Amino acid sequence: MKKILSIRPKPLGLLGIGAVVVFIGAIAKITKENFAGTLLLIGIVIEIIGIIYFLSTRQNH
């Protein structure tokens, strides 16, 4: 059976997205926005997932 939708994020792209989210969260924290903590938490989770994914793909090659 053929896969119709195959989403495989690139590890460095995931790290880049996480860095951008953390950067935006840091700016929101400086300007004292209400959503800053949530944004920082989401960014850190994306970074951790990206690092784990990056290390697991490096180990397979």
mmCIF file of C-alpha atoms in Angstrom:
data_model
loop_
_atom_site.group_PDB
_atom_site.id
_atom_site.type_symbol
_atom_site.label_atom_id
_atom_site.label_comp_id
_atom_site.label_asym_id
_atom_site.label_seq_id
_atom_site.Cartn_x
_atom_site.Cartn_y
_atom_site.Cartn_z
ATOM 1 C CA MET A 1 0.000 0.000 0.000
ATOM 2 C CA LYS A 2 1.383 3.397 -1.016
ATOM 3 C CA LYS A 3 1.737 6.156 1.547
ATOM 4 C CA ILE A 4 -0.237 9.193 0.509
ATOM 5 C CA LEU A 5 1.214 11.628 3.031
ATOM 6 C CA SER A 6 4.648 11.077 4.469
ATOM 7 C CA ILE A 7 5.847 13.861 6.741
ATOM 8 C CA ARG A 8 9.457 13.530 7.864
ATOM 9 C CA PRO A 9 10.806 16.729 9.353
ATOM 10 C CA LYS A 10 14.463 17.519 8.884
ATOM 11 C CA PRO A 11 16.294 17.606 12.217
ATOM 12 C CA LEU A 12 18.025 20.922 11.560
ATOM 13 C CA GLY A 13 14.765 22.454 10.380
ATOM 14 C CA LEU A 14 13.114 21.373 13.603
ATOM 15 C CA LEU A 15 15.948 22.939 15.596
ATOM 16 C CA GLY A 16 15.581 26.139 13.577
ATOM 17 C CA ILE A 17 11.845 26.319 14.202
ATOM 18 C CA GLY A 18 12.405 25.741 17.913
ATOM 19 C CA ALA A 19 15.031 28.494 18.024
ATOM 20 C CA VAL A 20 12.674 30.953 16.328
ATOM 21 C CA VAL A 21 9.854 30.106 18.757
ATOM 22 C CA VAL A 22 12.183 30.542 21.753
ATOM 23 C CA PHE A 23 13.432 33.861 20.325
ATOM 24 C CA ILE A 24 9.870 35.147 19.862
ATOM 25 C CA GLY A 25 9.022 33.928 23.372
ATOM 26 C CA ALA A 26 12.020 35.792 24.777
ATOM 27 C CA ILE A 27 10.910 39.008 23.083
ATOM 28 C CA ALA A 28 7.394 38.462 24.442
ATOM 29 C CA LYS A 29 8.865 37.926 27.916
ATOM 30 C CA ILE A 30 10.793 41.210 27.688
ATOM 31 C CA THR A 31 7.630 43.069 26.641
ATOM 32 C CA LYS A 32 5.715 41.303 29.463
ATOM 33 C CA GLU A 33 3.110 39.580 27.295
ATOM 34 C CA ASN A 34 0.783 37.010 28.876
ATOM 35 C CA PHE A 35 1.637 34.215 26.431
ATOM 36 C CA ALA A 36 5.425 34.446 26.867
ATOM 37 C CA GLY A 37 5.771 31.508 29.271
ATOM 38 C CA THR A 38 3.711 29.200 27.090
ATOM 39 C CA LEU A 39 5.653 30.202 23.996
ATOM 40 C CA LEU A 40 8.993 29.595 25.706
ATOM 41 C CA LEU A 41 7.813 26.183 26.933
ATOM 42 C CA ILE A 42 6.631 25.173 23.456
ATOM 43 C CA GLY A 43 9.934 26.326 21.947
ATOM 44 C CA ILE A 44 11.980 24.361 24.466
ATOM 45 C CA VAL A 45 9.904 21.219 23.845
ATOM 46 C CA ILE A 46 10.433 21.610 20.076
ATOM 47 C CA GLU A 47 14.174 22.050 20.689
ATOM 48 C CA ILE A 48 14.353 18.893 22.839
ATOM 49 C CA ILE A 49 12.435 16.870 20.251
ATOM 50 C CA GLY A 50 14.717 18.241 17.518
ATOM 51 C CA ILE A 51 17.867 17.328 19.447
ATOM 52 C CA ILE A 52 16.641 13.788 20.143
ATOM 53 C CA TYR A 53 15.590 13.363 16.509
ATOM 54 C CA PHE A 54 18.920 14.795 15.284
ATOM 55 C CA LEU A 55 20.945 12.457 17.495
ATOM 56 C CA SER A 56 18.890 9.413 16.511
ATOM 57 C CA THR A 57 19.293 10.100 12.783
ATOM 58 C CA ARG A 58 23.048 10.696 13.173
ATOM 59 C CA GLN A 59 23.422 7.384 14.975
ATOM 60 C CA ASN A 60 21.752 5.414 12.166
ATOM 61 C CA HIS A 61 24.182 6.666 9.513
#
